């Protein structure tokens, strides 16, 4: 894939990957309430999570150094780490549908930093993340050690190379997970949605590698009801979002695994992105048909 100064993202120019916006803000979050758990328990959760992050970094570093370790055990270790980290945070995980097996491009809606743990708890995978994550304390080092593909949204000319890296990982038999909305939103059923929906660029990697696309739908409940409490929005700091989760009792994340999509050789990544988006957001069949007619 080549690029030019006039067309910095090459064949992906104009797809709006680099400056996504959700329109969500502080008003999308629930009003502040008294913590559900004691200060001592919140401190215990925080210390436990820090310990899990350190352990995760160790796992990410050691697994590649153990070539004789069966791949299934390595995947089980990664999945177990993510599930225990969620449990340490006091978050219950529910999984619906068949767990993906083998290589796939996993695509999901994006609500919270918890999404990463939820995806890893379902299927160990390499993640695609914005480059700012690399600077997050502990989390950035863990992400880098785990082989995260970082995207620099300030350099659109790097996009073809990033897509090629994802395609290479898929060809090697690895799964890769991406949040094609490009930003987080509140997750409310009738709330804001990211502008322009799923960005199609990363779907080209699945087409090029001949890999299936597996839609994942993430939803959060607090005390049994749908909630935006875990959302990580706009100018909010990571610490503010983490504190809200640490203080919550009875928080649940559900991951619904959709049927795999198998793109044909030369498939249109834009149409594939629309189909995957419809699967993630459970768009009615009639609406899906209308969208596909328009895309054609």
PDB file of N, CA, C and O in Angstrom, residues 54-115:
ATOM      1  N   UNK A  54       0.755  -6.424  37.583  1.00  0.00           N
ATOM      2  CA  UNK A  54       2.146  -6.878  37.635  1.00  0.00           C
ATOM      3  C   UNK A  54       2.257  -8.334  37.213  1.00  0.00           C
ATOM      4  O   UNK A  54       3.167  -8.717  36.462  1.00  0.00           O
ATOM      5  N   UNK A  55       1.316  -9.150  37.680  1.00  0.00           N
ATOM      6  CA  UNK A  55       1.320 -10.561  37.286  1.00  0.00           C
ATOM      7  C   UNK A  55       1.077 -10.710  35.791  1.00  0.00           C
ATOM      8  O   UNK A  55       1.701 -11.536  35.118  1.00  0.00           O
ATOM      9  N   UNK A  56       0.164  -9.877  35.254  1.00  0.00           N
ATOM     10  CA  UNK A  56      -0.114  -9.934  33.825  1.00  0.00           C
ATOM     11  C   UNK A  56       1.092  -9.578  32.991  1.00  0.00           C
ATOM     12  O   UNK A  56       1.351 -10.175  31.943  1.00  0.00           O
ATOM     13  N   UNK A  57       1.850  -8.570  33.446  1.00  0.00           N
ATOM     14  CA  UNK A  57       3.068  -8.208  32.728  1.00  0.00           C
ATOM     15  C   UNK A  57       4.049  -9.366  32.730  1.00  0.00           C
ATOM     16  O   UNK A  57       4.713  -9.644  31.719  1.00  0.00           O
ATOM     17  N   UNK A  58       4.144 -10.072  33.858  1.00  0.00           N
ATOM     18  CA  UNK A  58       5.024 -11.237  33.922  1.00  0.00           C
ATOM     19  C   UNK A  58       4.597 -12.335  32.970  1.00  0.00           C
ATOM     20  O   UNK A  58       5.418 -12.940  32.273  1.00  0.00           O
ATOM     21  N   UNK A  59       3.274 -12.580  32.911  1.00  0.00           N
ATOM     22  CA  UNK A  59       2.755 -13.598  31.995  1.00  0.00           C
ATOM     23  C   UNK A  59       3.049 -13.213  30.541  1.00  0.00           C
ATOM     24  O   UNK A  59       3.482 -14.031  29.731  1.00  0.00           O
ATOM     25  N   UNK A  60       2.823 -11.938  30.210  1.00  0.00           N
ATOM     26  CA  UNK A  60       3.039 -11.482  28.829  1.00  0.00           C
ATOM     27  C   UNK A  60       4.495 -11.611  28.418  1.00  0.00           C
ATOM     28  O   UNK A  60       4.803 -11.901  27.255  1.00  0.00           O
ATOM     29  N   UNK A  61       5.408 -11.390  29.367  1.00  0.00           N
ATOM     30  CA  UNK A  61       6.838 -11.484  29.052  1.00  0.00           C
ATOM     31  C   UNK A  61       7.302 -12.933  28.979  1.00  0.00           C
ATOM     32  O   UNK A  61       8.094 -13.315  28.113  1.00  0.00           O
ATOM     33  N   UNK A  62       6.799 -13.783  29.879  1.00  0.00           N
ATOM     34  CA  UNK A  62       7.298 -15.148  29.983  1.00  0.00           C
ATOM     35  C   UNK A  62       6.742 -16.086  28.907  1.00  0.00           C
ATOM     36  O   UNK A  62       7.458 -16.978  28.433  1.00  0.00           O
ATOM     37  N   UNK A  63       5.485 -15.906  28.503  1.00  0.00           N
ATOM     38  CA  UNK A  63       4.885 -16.846  27.563  1.00  0.00           C
ATOM     39  C   UNK A  63       5.690 -16.990  26.262  1.00  0.00           C
ATOM     40  O   UNK A  63       5.909 -18.117  25.801  1.00  0.00           O
ATOM     41  N   UNK A  64       6.150 -15.889  25.636  1.00  0.00           N
ATOM     42  CA  UNK A  64       6.934 -16.062  24.409  1.00  0.00           C
ATOM     43  C   UNK A  64       8.268 -16.770  24.630  1.00  0.00           C
ATOM     44  O   UNK A  64       8.874 -17.271  23.677  1.00  0.00           O
ATOM     45  N   UNK A  65       8.744 -16.799  25.893  1.00  0.00           N
ATOM     46  CA  UNK A  65      10.024 -17.442  26.198  1.00  0.00           C
ATOM     47  C   UNK A  65       9.863 -18.921  26.481  1.00  0.00           C
ATOM     48  O   UNK A  65      10.848 -19.612  26.768  1.00  0.00           O
ATOM     49  N   UNK A  66       8.628 -19.424  26.411  1.00  0.00           N
ATOM     50  CA  UNK A  66       8.356 -20.846  26.679  1.00  0.00           C
ATOM     51  C   UNK A  66       7.776 -21.492  25.431  1.00  0.00           C
ATOM     52  O   UNK A  66       6.594 -21.817  25.366  1.00  0.00           O
ATOM     53  N   UNK A  67       8.620 -21.694  24.397  1.00  0.00           N
ATOM     54  CA  UNK A  67       8.104 -22.194  23.124  1.00  0.00           C
ATOM     55  C   UNK A  67       7.511 -23.596  23.208  1.00  0.00           C
ATOM     56  O   UNK A  67       6.709 -23.978  22.364  1.00  0.00           O
ATOM     57  N   UNK A  68       7.903 -24.360  24.223  1.00  0.00           N
ATOM     58  CA  UNK A  68       7.384 -25.727  24.349  1.00  0.00           C
ATOM     59  C   UNK A  68       6.049 -25.782  25.083  1.00  0.00           C
ATOM     60  O   UNK A  68       5.408 -26.831  25.131  1.00  0.00           O
ATOM     61  N   UNK A  69       5.637 -24.656  25.648  1.00  0.00           N
ATOM     62  CA  UNK A  69       4.355 -24.626  26.344  1.00  0.00           C
ATOM     63  C   UNK A  69       3.226 -24.724  25.321  1.00  0.00           C
ATOM     64  O   UNK A  69       3.202 -23.974  24.349  1.00  0.00           O
ATOM     65  N   UNK A  70       2.301 -25.680  25.490  1.00  0.00           N
ATOM     66  CA  UNK A  70       1.186 -25.791  24.543  1.00  0.00           C
ATOM     67  C   UNK A  70       0.434 -24.474  24.414  1.00  0.00           C
ATOM     68  O   UNK A  70       0.201 -23.770  25.402  1.00  0.00           O
ATOM     69  N   UNK A  71       0.064 -24.145  23.171  1.00  0.00           N
ATOM     70  CA  UNK A  71      -0.620 -22.872  22.929  1.00  0.00           C
ATOM     71  C   UNK A  71      -1.910 -22.770  23.729  1.00  0.00           C
ATOM     72  O   UNK A  71      -2.284 -21.691  24.199  1.00  0.00           O
ATOM     73  N   UNK A  72      -2.602 -23.915  23.890  1.00  0.00           N
ATOM     74  CA  UNK A  72      -3.867 -23.902  24.624  1.00  0.00           C
ATOM     75  C   UNK A  72      -3.652 -23.468  26.074  1.00  0.00           C
ATOM     76  O   UNK A  72      -4.477 -22.743  26.647  1.00  0.00           O
ATOM     77  N   UNK A  73      -2.528 -23.858  26.667  1.00  0.00           N
ATOM     78  CA  UNK A  73      -2.262 -23.463  28.049  1.00  0.00           C
ATOM     79  C   UNK A  73      -1.934 -21.978  28.140  1.00  0.00           C
ATOM     80  O   UNK A  73      -2.310 -21.299  29.095  1.00  0.00           O
ATOM     81  N   UNK A  74      -1.218 -21.475  27.142  1.00  0.00           N
ATOM     82  CA  UNK A  74      -0.936 -20.047  27.124  1.00  0.00           C
ATOM     83  C   UNK A  74      -2.204 -19.229  27.014  1.00  0.00           C
ATOM     84  O   UNK A  74      -2.367 -18.217  27.707  1.00  0.00           O
ATOM     85  N   UNK A  75      -3.127 -19.674  26.145  1.00  0.00           N
ATOM     86  CA  UNK A  75      -4.399 -18.961  26.004  1.00  0.00           C
ATOM     87  C   UNK A  75      -5.208 -19.041  27.286  1.00  0.00           C
ATOM     88  O   UNK A  75      -5.850 -18.069  27.698  1.00  0.00           O
ATOM     89  N   UNK A  76      -5.179 -20.219  27.921  1.00  0.00           N
ATOM     90  CA  UNK A  76      -5.924 -20.388  29.174  1.00  0.00           C
ATOM     91  C   UNK A  76      -5.363 -19.475  30.263  1.00  0.00           C
ATOM     92  O   UNK A  76      -6.119 -18.905  31.065  1.00  0.00           O
ATOM     93  N   UNK A  77      -4.033 -19.313  30.289  1.00  0.00           N
ATOM     94  CA  UNK A  77      -3.418 -18.443  31.292  1.00  0.00           C
ATOM     95  C   UNK A  77      -3.843 -16.993  31.075  1.00  0.00           C
ATOM     96  O   UNK A  77      -4.182 -16.278  32.027  1.00  0.00           O
ATOM     97  N   UNK A  78      -3.860 -16.542  29.821  1.00  0.00           N
ATOM     98  CA  UNK A  78      -4.264 -15.167  29.515  1.00  0.00           C
ATOM     99  C   UNK A  78      -5.731 -14.943  29.850  1.00  0.00           C
ATOM    100  O   UNK A  78      -6.098 -13.920  30.434  1.00  0.00           O
ATOM    101  N   UNK A  79      -6.567 -15.925  29.480  1.00  0.00           N
ATOM    102  CA  UNK A  79      -7.996 -15.797  29.765  1.00  0.00           C
ATOM    103  C   UNK A  79      -8.242 -15.793  31.278  1.00  0.00           C
ATOM    104  O   UNK A  79      -9.031 -14.990  31.792  1.00  0.00           O
ATOM    105  N   UNK A  80      -7.540 -16.670  31.986  1.00  0.00           N
ATOM    106  CA  UNK A  80      -7.704 -16.726  33.438  1.00  0.00           C
ATOM    107  C   UNK A  80      -7.261 -15.446  34.118  1.00  0.00           C
ATOM    108  O   UNK A  80      -7.911 -14.981  35.068  1.00  0.00           O
ATOM    109  N   UNK A  81      -6.174 -14.844  33.617  1.00  0.00           N
ATOM    110  CA  UNK A  81      -5.712 -13.578  34.197  1.00  0.00           C
ATOM    111  C   UNK A  81      -6.775 -12.498  34.043  1.00  0.00           C
ATOM    112  O   UNK A  81      -7.071 -11.760  34.992  1.00  0.00           O
ATOM    113  N   UNK A  82      -7.360 -12.383  32.859  1.00  0.00           N
ATOM    114  CA  UNK A  82      -8.370 -11.347  32.625  1.00  0.00           C
ATOM    115  C   UNK A  82      -9.594 -11.573  33.498  1.00  0.00           C
ATOM    116  O   UNK A  82     -10.163 -10.617  34.064  1.00  0.00           O
ATOM    117  N   UNK A  83     -10.017 -12.821  33.629  1.00  0.00           N
ATOM    118  CA  UNK A  83     -11.204 -13.110  34.441  1.00  0.00           C
ATOM    119  C   UNK A  83     -10.946 -12.814  35.919  1.00  0.00           C
ATOM    120  O   UNK A  83     -11.811 -12.265  36.609  1.00  0.00           O
ATOM    121  N   UNK A  84      -9.760 -13.149  36.400  1.00  0.00           N
ATOM    122  CA  UNK A  84      -9.450 -12.879  37.802  1.00  0.00           C
ATOM    123  C   UNK A  84      -9.304 -11.381  38.059  1.00  0.00           C
ATOM    124  O   UNK A  84      -9.656 -10.885  39.134  1.00  0.00           O
ATOM    125  N   UNK A  85      -8.814 -10.650  37.075  1.00  0.00           N
ATOM    126  CA  UNK A  85      -8.706  -9.204  37.235  1.00  0.00           C
ATOM    127  C   UNK A  85     -10.092  -8.573  37.335  1.00  0.00           C
ATOM    128  O   UNK A  85     -10.336  -7.684  38.164  1.00  0.00           O
ATOM    129  N   UNK A  86     -11.018  -9.014  36.494  1.00  0.00           N
ATOM    130  CA  UNK A  86     -12.397  -8.527  36.597  1.00  0.00           C
ATOM    131  C   UNK A  86     -12.980  -8.875  37.965  1.00  0.00           C
ATOM    132  O   UNK A  86     -13.638  -8.038  38.613  1.00  0.00           O
ATOM    133  N   UNK A  87     -12.730 -10.077  38.407  1.00  0.00           N
ATOM    134  CA  UNK A  87     -13.260 -10.497  39.707  1.00  0.00           C
ATOM    135  C   UNK A  87     -12.668  -9.659  40.833  1.00  0.00           C
ATOM    136  O   UNK A  87     -13.371  -9.289  41.789  1.00  0.00           O
ATOM    137  N   UNK A  88     -11.377  -9.348  40.733  1.00  0.00           N
ATOM    138  CA  UNK A  88     -10.728  -8.522  41.745  1.00  0.00           C
ATOM    139  C   UNK A  88     -11.362  -7.136  41.807  1.00  0.00           C
ATOM    140  O   UNK A  88     -11.477  -6.523  42.876  1.00  0.00           O
ATOM    141  N   UNK A  89     -11.783  -6.627  40.644  1.00  0.00           N
ATOM    142  CA  UNK A  89     -12.451  -5.328  40.580  1.00  0.00           C
ATOM    143  C   UNK A  89     -13.890  -5.394  41.075  1.00  0.00           C
ATOM    144  O   UNK A  89     -14.556  -4.361  41.192  1.00  0.00           O
ATOM    145  N   UNK A  90     -14.390  -6.594  41.331  1.00  0.00           N
ATOM    146  CA  UNK A  90     -15.773  -6.751  41.752  1.00  0.00           C
ATOM    147  C   UNK A  90     -16.742  -6.795  40.592  1.00  0.00           C
ATOM    148  O   UNK A  90     -17.941  -6.552  40.779  1.00  0.00           O
ATOM    149  N   UNK A  91     -16.249  -7.094  39.382  1.00  0.00           N
ATOM    150  CA  UNK A  91     -17.079  -7.114  38.190  1.00  0.00           C
ATOM    151  C   UNK A  91     -17.374  -8.565  37.798  1.00  0.00           C
ATOM    152  O   UNK A  91     -16.458  -9.373  37.639  1.00  0.00           O
ATOM    153  N   UNK A  92     -18.646  -8.870  37.644  1.00  0.00           N
ATOM    154  CA  UNK A  92     -19.070 -10.198  37.237  1.00  0.00           C
ATOM    155  C   UNK A  92     -19.112 -10.286  35.712  1.00  0.00           C
ATOM    156  O   UNK A  92     -19.556  -9.353  35.041  1.00  0.00           O
ATOM    157  N   UNK A  93     -18.646 -11.396  35.155  1.00  0.00           N
ATOM    158  CA  UNK A  93     -18.609 -11.597  33.706  1.00  0.00           C
ATOM    159  C   UNK A  93     -19.663 -12.609  33.283  1.00  0.00           C
ATOM    160  O   UNK A  93     -19.757 -13.707  33.848  1.00  0.00           O
ATOM    161  N   UNK A  94     -20.471 -12.238  32.282  1.00  0.00           N
ATOM    162  CA  UNK A  94     -21.424 -13.153  31.669  1.00  0.00           C
ATOM    163  C   UNK A  94     -21.085 -13.262  30.187  1.00  0.00           C
ATOM    164  O   UNK A  94     -20.881 -12.253  29.518  1.00  0.00           O
ATOM    165  N   UNK A  95     -21.021 -14.493  29.673  1.00  0.00           N
ATOM    166  CA  UNK A  95     -20.693 -14.713  28.271  1.00  0.00           C
ATOM    167  C   UNK A  95     -21.824 -15.481  27.605  1.00  0.00           C
ATOM    168  O   UNK A  95     -22.255 -16.522  28.111  1.00  0.00           O
ATOM    169  N   UNK A  96     -22.308 -14.948  26.497  1.00  0.00           N
ATOM    170  CA  UNK A  96     -23.351 -15.614  25.727  1.00  0.00           C
ATOM    171  C   UNK A  96     -22.818 -15.909  24.333  1.00  0.00           C
ATOM    172  O   UNK A  96     -22.150 -15.079  23.728  1.00  0.00           O
ATOM    173  N   UNK A  97     -23.115 -17.101  23.833  1.00  0.00           N
ATOM    174  CA  UNK A  97     -22.639 -17.487  22.512  1.00  0.00           C
ATOM    175  C   UNK A  97     -21.376 -18.323  22.600  1.00  0.00           C
ATOM    176  O   UNK A  97     -20.791 -18.515  23.673  1.00  0.00           O
ATOM    177  N   UNK A  98     -20.939 -18.826  21.450  1.00  0.00           N
ATOM    178  CA  UNK A  98     -19.765 -19.691  21.397  1.00  0.00           C
ATOM    179  C   UNK A  98     -18.490 -18.867  21.450  1.00  0.00           C
ATOM    180  O   UNK A  98     -18.323 -17.902  20.709  1.00  0.00           O
ATOM    181  N   UNK A  99     -17.579 -19.282  22.323  1.00  0.00           N
ATOM    182  CA  UNK A  99     -16.293 -18.600  22.426  1.00  0.00           C
ATOM    183  C   UNK A  99     -15.514 -18.787  21.133  1.00  0.00           C
ATOM    184  O   UNK A  99     -15.414 -19.904  20.618  1.00  0.00           O
ATOM    185  N   UNK A 100     -14.964 -17.696  20.552  1.00  0.00           N
ATOM    186  CA  UNK A 100     -14.210 -17.834  19.296  1.00  0.00           C
ATOM    187  C   UNK A 100     -13.032 -18.782  19.432  1.00  0.00           C
ATOM    188  O   UNK A 100     -12.326 -18.767  20.444  1.00  0.00           O
ATOM    189  N   UNK A 101     -12.820 -19.600  18.427  1.00  0.00           N
ATOM    190  CA  UNK A 101     -11.678 -20.518  18.385  1.00  0.00           C
ATOM    191  C   UNK A 101     -10.894 -20.261  17.110  1.00  0.00           C
ATOM    192  O   UNK A 101     -11.475 -20.042  16.061  1.00  0.00           O
ATOM    193  N   UNK A 102      -9.595 -20.314  17.221  1.00  0.00           N
ATOM    194  CA  UNK A 102      -8.774 -20.042  16.056  1.00  0.00           C
ATOM    195  C   UNK A 102      -8.660 -18.548  15.802  1.00  0.00           C
ATOM    196  O   UNK A 102      -9.184 -17.722  16.540  1.00  0.00           O
ATOM    197  N   UNK A 103      -7.986 -18.201  14.734  1.00  0.00           N
ATOM    198  CA  UNK A 103      -7.746 -16.797  14.424  1.00  0.00           C
ATOM    199  C   UNK A 103      -9.036 -16.103  14.002  1.00  0.00           C
ATOM    200  O   UNK A 103      -9.920 -16.705  13.387  1.00  0.00           O
ATOM    201  N   UNK A 104      -9.145 -14.819  14.332  1.00  0.00           N
ATOM    202  CA  UNK A 104     -10.311 -14.022  13.938  1.00  0.00           C
ATOM    203  C   UNK A 104     -10.023 -12.564  14.245  1.00  0.00           C
ATOM    204  O   UNK A 104      -9.211 -12.239  15.121  1.00  0.00           O
ATOM    205  N   UNK A 105     -10.690 -11.691  13.516  1.00  0.00           N
ATOM    206  CA  UNK A 105     -10.711 -10.278  13.863  1.00  0.00           C
ATOM    207  C   UNK A 105     -11.938 -10.064  14.733  1.00  0.00           C
ATOM    208  O   UNK A 105     -13.074 -10.187  14.268  1.00  0.00           O
ATOM    209  N   UNK A 106     -11.720  -9.772  16.004  1.00  0.00           N
ATOM    210  CA  UNK A 106     -12.807  -9.551  16.943  1.00  0.00           C
ATOM    211  C   UNK A 106     -13.144  -8.071  16.953  1.00  0.00           C
ATOM    212  O   UNK A 106     -12.255  -7.230  17.122  1.00  0.00           O
ATOM    213  N   UNK A 107     -14.404  -7.737  16.756  1.00  0.00           N
ATOM    214  CA  UNK A 107     -14.828  -6.330  16.708  1.00  0.00           C
ATOM    215  C   UNK A 107     -15.933  -6.117  17.732  1.00  0.00           C
ATOM    216  O   UNK A 107     -16.861  -6.911  17.831  1.00  0.00           O
ATOM    217  N   UNK A 108     -15.827  -5.033  18.505  1.00  0.00           N
ATOM    218  CA  UNK A 108     -16.773  -4.801  19.596  1.00  0.00           C
ATOM    219  C   UNK A 108     -17.082  -3.320  19.731  1.00  0.00           C
ATOM    220  O   UNK A 108     -16.304  -2.454  19.311  1.00  0.00           O
ATOM    221  N   UNK A 109     -18.237  -3.027  20.328  1.00  0.00           N
ATOM    222  CA  UNK A 109     -18.539  -1.646  20.725  1.00  0.00           C
ATOM    223  C   UNK A 109     -17.632  -1.262  21.882  1.00  0.00           C
ATOM    224  O   UNK A 109     -17.065  -2.123  22.562  1.00  0.00           O
ATOM    225  N   UNK A 110     -17.466   0.042  22.115  1.00  0.00           N
ATOM    226  CA  UNK A 110     -16.468   0.510  23.079  1.00  0.00           C
ATOM    227  C   UNK A 110     -17.115   1.446  24.091  1.00  0.00           C
ATOM    228  O   UNK A 110     -17.606   2.517  23.727  1.00  0.00           O
ATOM    229  N   UNK A 111     -17.131   1.023  25.351  1.00  0.00           N
ATOM    230  CA  UNK A 111     -17.762   1.782  26.430  1.00  0.00           C
ATOM    231  C   UNK A 111     -16.756   2.194  27.495  1.00  0.00           C
ATOM    232  O   UNK A 111     -16.793   3.319  27.988  1.00  0.00           O
ATOM    233  N   UNK A 112     -15.846   1.288  27.845  1.00  0.00           N
ATOM    234  CA  UNK A 112     -15.017   1.467  29.027  1.00  0.00           C
ATOM    235  C   UNK A 112     -13.654   0.820  28.837  1.00  0.00           C
ATOM    236  O   UNK A 112     -13.449  -0.015  27.953  1.00  0.00           O
ATOM    237  N   UNK A 113     -12.716   1.211  29.707  1.00  0.00           N
ATOM    238  CA  UNK A 113     -11.439   0.498  29.763  1.00  0.00           C
ATOM    239  C   UNK A 113     -11.643  -0.951  30.204  1.00  0.00           C
ATOM    240  O   UNK A 113     -10.810  -1.820  29.912  1.00  0.00           O
ATOM    241  N   UNK A 114     -12.759  -1.238  30.868  1.00  0.00           N
ATOM    242  CA  UNK A 114     -13.080  -2.622  31.239  1.00  0.00           C
ATOM    243  C   UNK A 114     -13.319  -3.502  30.015  1.00  0.00           C
ATOM    244  O   UNK A 114     -13.212  -4.731  30.101  1.00  0.00           O
ATOM    245  N   UNK A 115     -13.651  -2.888  28.877  1.00  0.00           N
ATOM    246  CA  UNK A 115     -13.901  -3.657  27.654  1.00  0.00           C
ATOM    247  C   UNK A 115     -12.711  -4.548  27.304  1.00  0.00           C
ATOM    248  O   UNK A 115     -12.879  -5.677  26.827  1.00  0.00           O
TER     249      UNK A 115
END
